Tab-separated table of C-alpha atoms in Angstrom:
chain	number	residue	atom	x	y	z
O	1	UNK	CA	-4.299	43.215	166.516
O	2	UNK	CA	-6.955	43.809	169.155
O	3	UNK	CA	-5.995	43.959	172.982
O	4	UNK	CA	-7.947	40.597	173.094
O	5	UNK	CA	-5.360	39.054	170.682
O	6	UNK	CA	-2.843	40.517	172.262
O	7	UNK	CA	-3.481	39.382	175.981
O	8	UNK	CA	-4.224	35.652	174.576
O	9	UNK	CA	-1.635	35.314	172.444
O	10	UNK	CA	1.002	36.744	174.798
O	11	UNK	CA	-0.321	34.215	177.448
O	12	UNK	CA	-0.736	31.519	174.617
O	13	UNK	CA	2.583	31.301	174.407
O	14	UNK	CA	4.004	31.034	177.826
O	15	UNK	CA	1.631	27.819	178.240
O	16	UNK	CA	2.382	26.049	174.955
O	17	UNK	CA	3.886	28.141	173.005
O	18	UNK	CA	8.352	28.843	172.106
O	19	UNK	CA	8.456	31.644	174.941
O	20	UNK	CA	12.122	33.699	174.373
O	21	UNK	CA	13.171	32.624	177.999
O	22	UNK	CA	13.371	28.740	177.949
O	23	UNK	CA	10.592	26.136	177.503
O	24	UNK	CA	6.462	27.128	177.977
O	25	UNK	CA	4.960	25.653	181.106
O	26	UNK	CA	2.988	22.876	179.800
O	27	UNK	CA	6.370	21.630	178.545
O	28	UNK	CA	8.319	21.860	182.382
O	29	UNK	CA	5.070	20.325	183.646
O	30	UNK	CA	5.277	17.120	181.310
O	31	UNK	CA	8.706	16.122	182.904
O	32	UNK	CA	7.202	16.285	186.444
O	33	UNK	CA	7.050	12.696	187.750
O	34	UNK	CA	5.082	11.464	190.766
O	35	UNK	CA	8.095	11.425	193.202
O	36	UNK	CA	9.176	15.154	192.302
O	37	UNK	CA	5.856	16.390	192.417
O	38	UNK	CA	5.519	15.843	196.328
O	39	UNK	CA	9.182	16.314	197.631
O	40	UNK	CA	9.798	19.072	199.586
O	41	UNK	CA	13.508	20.762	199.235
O	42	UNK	CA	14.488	22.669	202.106
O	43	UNK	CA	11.405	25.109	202.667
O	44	UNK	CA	10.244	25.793	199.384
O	45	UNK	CA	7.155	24.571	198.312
O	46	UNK	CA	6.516	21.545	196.212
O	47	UNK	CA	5.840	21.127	192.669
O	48	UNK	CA	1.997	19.972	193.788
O	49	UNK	CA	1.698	22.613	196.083
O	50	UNK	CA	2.753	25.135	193.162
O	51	UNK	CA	0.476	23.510	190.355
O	52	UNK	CA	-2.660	23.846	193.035
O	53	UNK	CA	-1.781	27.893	193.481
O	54	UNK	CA	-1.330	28.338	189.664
O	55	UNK	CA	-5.038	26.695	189.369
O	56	UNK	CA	-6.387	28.761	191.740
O	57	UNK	CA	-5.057	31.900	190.770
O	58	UNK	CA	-6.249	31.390	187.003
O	59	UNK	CA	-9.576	30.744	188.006
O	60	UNK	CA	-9.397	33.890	190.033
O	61	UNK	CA	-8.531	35.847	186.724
O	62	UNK	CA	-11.140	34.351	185.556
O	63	UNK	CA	-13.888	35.272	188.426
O	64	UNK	CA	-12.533	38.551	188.011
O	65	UNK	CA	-12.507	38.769	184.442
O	66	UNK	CA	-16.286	37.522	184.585
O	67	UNK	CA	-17.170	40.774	186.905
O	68	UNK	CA	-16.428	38.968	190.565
O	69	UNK	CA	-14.704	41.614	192.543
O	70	UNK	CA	-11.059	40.782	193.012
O	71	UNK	CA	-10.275	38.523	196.100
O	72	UNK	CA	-8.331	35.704	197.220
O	73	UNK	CA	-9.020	32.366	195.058
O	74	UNK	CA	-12.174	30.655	196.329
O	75	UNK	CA	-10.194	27.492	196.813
O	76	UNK	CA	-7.718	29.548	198.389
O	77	UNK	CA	-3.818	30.946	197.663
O	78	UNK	CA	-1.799	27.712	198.725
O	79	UNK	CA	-4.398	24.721	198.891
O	80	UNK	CA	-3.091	22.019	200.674
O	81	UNK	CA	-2.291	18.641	198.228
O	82	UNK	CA	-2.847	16.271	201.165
O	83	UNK	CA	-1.428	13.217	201.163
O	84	UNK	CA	0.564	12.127	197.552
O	85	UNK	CA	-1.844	10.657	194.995
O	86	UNK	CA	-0.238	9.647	191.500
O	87	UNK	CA	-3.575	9.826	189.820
O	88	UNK	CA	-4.676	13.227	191.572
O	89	UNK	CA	-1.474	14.558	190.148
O	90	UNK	CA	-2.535	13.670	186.408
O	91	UNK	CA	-6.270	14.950	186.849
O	92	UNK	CA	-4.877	18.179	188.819
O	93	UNK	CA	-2.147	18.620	185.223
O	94	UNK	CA	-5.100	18.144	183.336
O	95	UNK	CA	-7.021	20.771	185.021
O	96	UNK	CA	-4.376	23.318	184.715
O	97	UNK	CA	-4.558	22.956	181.121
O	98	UNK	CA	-8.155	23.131	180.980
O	99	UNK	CA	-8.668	25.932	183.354
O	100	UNK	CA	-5.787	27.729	181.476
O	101	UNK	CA	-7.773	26.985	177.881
O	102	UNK	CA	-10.725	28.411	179.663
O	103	UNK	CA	-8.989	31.555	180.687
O	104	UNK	CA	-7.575	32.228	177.235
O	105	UNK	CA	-11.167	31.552	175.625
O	106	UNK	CA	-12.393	34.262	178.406
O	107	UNK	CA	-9.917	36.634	177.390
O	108	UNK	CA	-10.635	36.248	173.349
O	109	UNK	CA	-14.200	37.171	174.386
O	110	UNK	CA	-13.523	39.946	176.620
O	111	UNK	CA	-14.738	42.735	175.437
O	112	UNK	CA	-12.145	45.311	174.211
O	113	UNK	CA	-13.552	48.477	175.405
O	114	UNK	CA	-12.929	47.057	178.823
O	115	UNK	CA	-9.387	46.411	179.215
O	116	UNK	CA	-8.414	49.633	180.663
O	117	UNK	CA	-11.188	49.954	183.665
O	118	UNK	CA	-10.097	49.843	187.042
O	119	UNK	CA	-11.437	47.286	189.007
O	120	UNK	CA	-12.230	46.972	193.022
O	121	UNK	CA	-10.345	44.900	195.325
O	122	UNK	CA	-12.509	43.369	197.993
O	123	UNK	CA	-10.182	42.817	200.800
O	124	UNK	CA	-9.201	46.553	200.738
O	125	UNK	CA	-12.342	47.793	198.754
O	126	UNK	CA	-10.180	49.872	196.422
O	127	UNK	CA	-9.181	50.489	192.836
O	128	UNK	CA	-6.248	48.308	192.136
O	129	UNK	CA	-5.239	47.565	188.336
O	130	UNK	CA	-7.453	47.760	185.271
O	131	UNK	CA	-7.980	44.464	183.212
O	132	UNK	CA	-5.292	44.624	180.738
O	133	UNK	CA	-2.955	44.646	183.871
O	134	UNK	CA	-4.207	41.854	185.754
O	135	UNK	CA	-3.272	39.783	182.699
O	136	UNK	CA	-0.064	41.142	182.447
O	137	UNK	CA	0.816	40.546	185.953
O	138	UNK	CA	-1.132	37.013	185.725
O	139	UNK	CA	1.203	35.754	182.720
O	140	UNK	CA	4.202	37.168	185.142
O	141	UNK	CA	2.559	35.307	188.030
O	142	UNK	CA	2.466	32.401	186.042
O	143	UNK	CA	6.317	32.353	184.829
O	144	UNK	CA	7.361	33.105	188.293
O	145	UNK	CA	6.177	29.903	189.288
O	146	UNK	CA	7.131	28.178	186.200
O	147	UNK	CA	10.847	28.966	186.465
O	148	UNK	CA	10.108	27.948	189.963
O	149	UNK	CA	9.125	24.353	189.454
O	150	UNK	CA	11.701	24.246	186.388
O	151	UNK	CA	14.409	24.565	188.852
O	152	UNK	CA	12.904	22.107	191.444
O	153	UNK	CA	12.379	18.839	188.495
O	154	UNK	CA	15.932	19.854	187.930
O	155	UNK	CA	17.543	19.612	191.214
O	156	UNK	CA	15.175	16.479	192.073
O	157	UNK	CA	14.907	14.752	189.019
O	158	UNK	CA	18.523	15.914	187.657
């Protein structure tokens, strides 16, 4: 199995997939309802607010993946929601599963004598990881916030 295969299928499987801790994130992201998606409990941020920084984070990857030197996300690491919109929830799910089906098509193409160079970080113009570990830290990223929102549809939703 290549280091392409690996990386996507790895990452395949905490999106969709039968991931050994609990359910994938696709799945904890079809039982968020409108309501839960914009309350706020206690300080922590909301389930719209999470989906939004798990977007722009995987289109980071992605810029960075595609040769962009690593920065913060274009759209920025906690975009606002504004105000509560039902149907901006569904297009914003929708987008996480595209831009994540994006990413994992980027990764199959990657090419494999890449993974293990270094690449710079603009905002400190250094080395920081090579390209296999930005997708092992983005899949860790990515369950972080999973669990995360997990644990907020269960205390709001029940």
């Amino acid at each position: 199995m290549t280091t392409s295969e690996k990386l996507k299928n790895d990452l395949q499987t905490i999106l969709s997939g039968q991931p050994w801790y609990g359910e994938s994130i696709y799945n904890i992201f079809d039982k968020v309802n409108f309501e839960a998606a914009y309350t706020r409990a206690g300080h922590a941020h909301t389930i719209a607010e999470i989906l939004l920084h798990l977007i722009s984070w995987t289109e980071e990857v992605m810029d960075r993946l595609n040769g962009k030197p690593a920065s913060l996300p274009n759209s920025g690491n906690w975009p606002h929601p504004g105000e509560p919109d039902e149907e901006r929830l569904k297009i914003w799910i929708d987008d996480f599963k595209l831009v994540s089906l994006n990413l994992l098509k980027t990764i199959e193409d990657f090419p494999e004598n890449k993974w293990d160079e270094i690449f710079i970080d603009e905002r400190n113009n250094e080395p920081t990881n090579t390209y296999r570990e930005l997708i092992y830290g983005f899949i860790q990223h990515q369950v972080y916030h999973s669990a995360q929102v997990s644990l907020l549809v269960s205390a709001i939703i029940g």
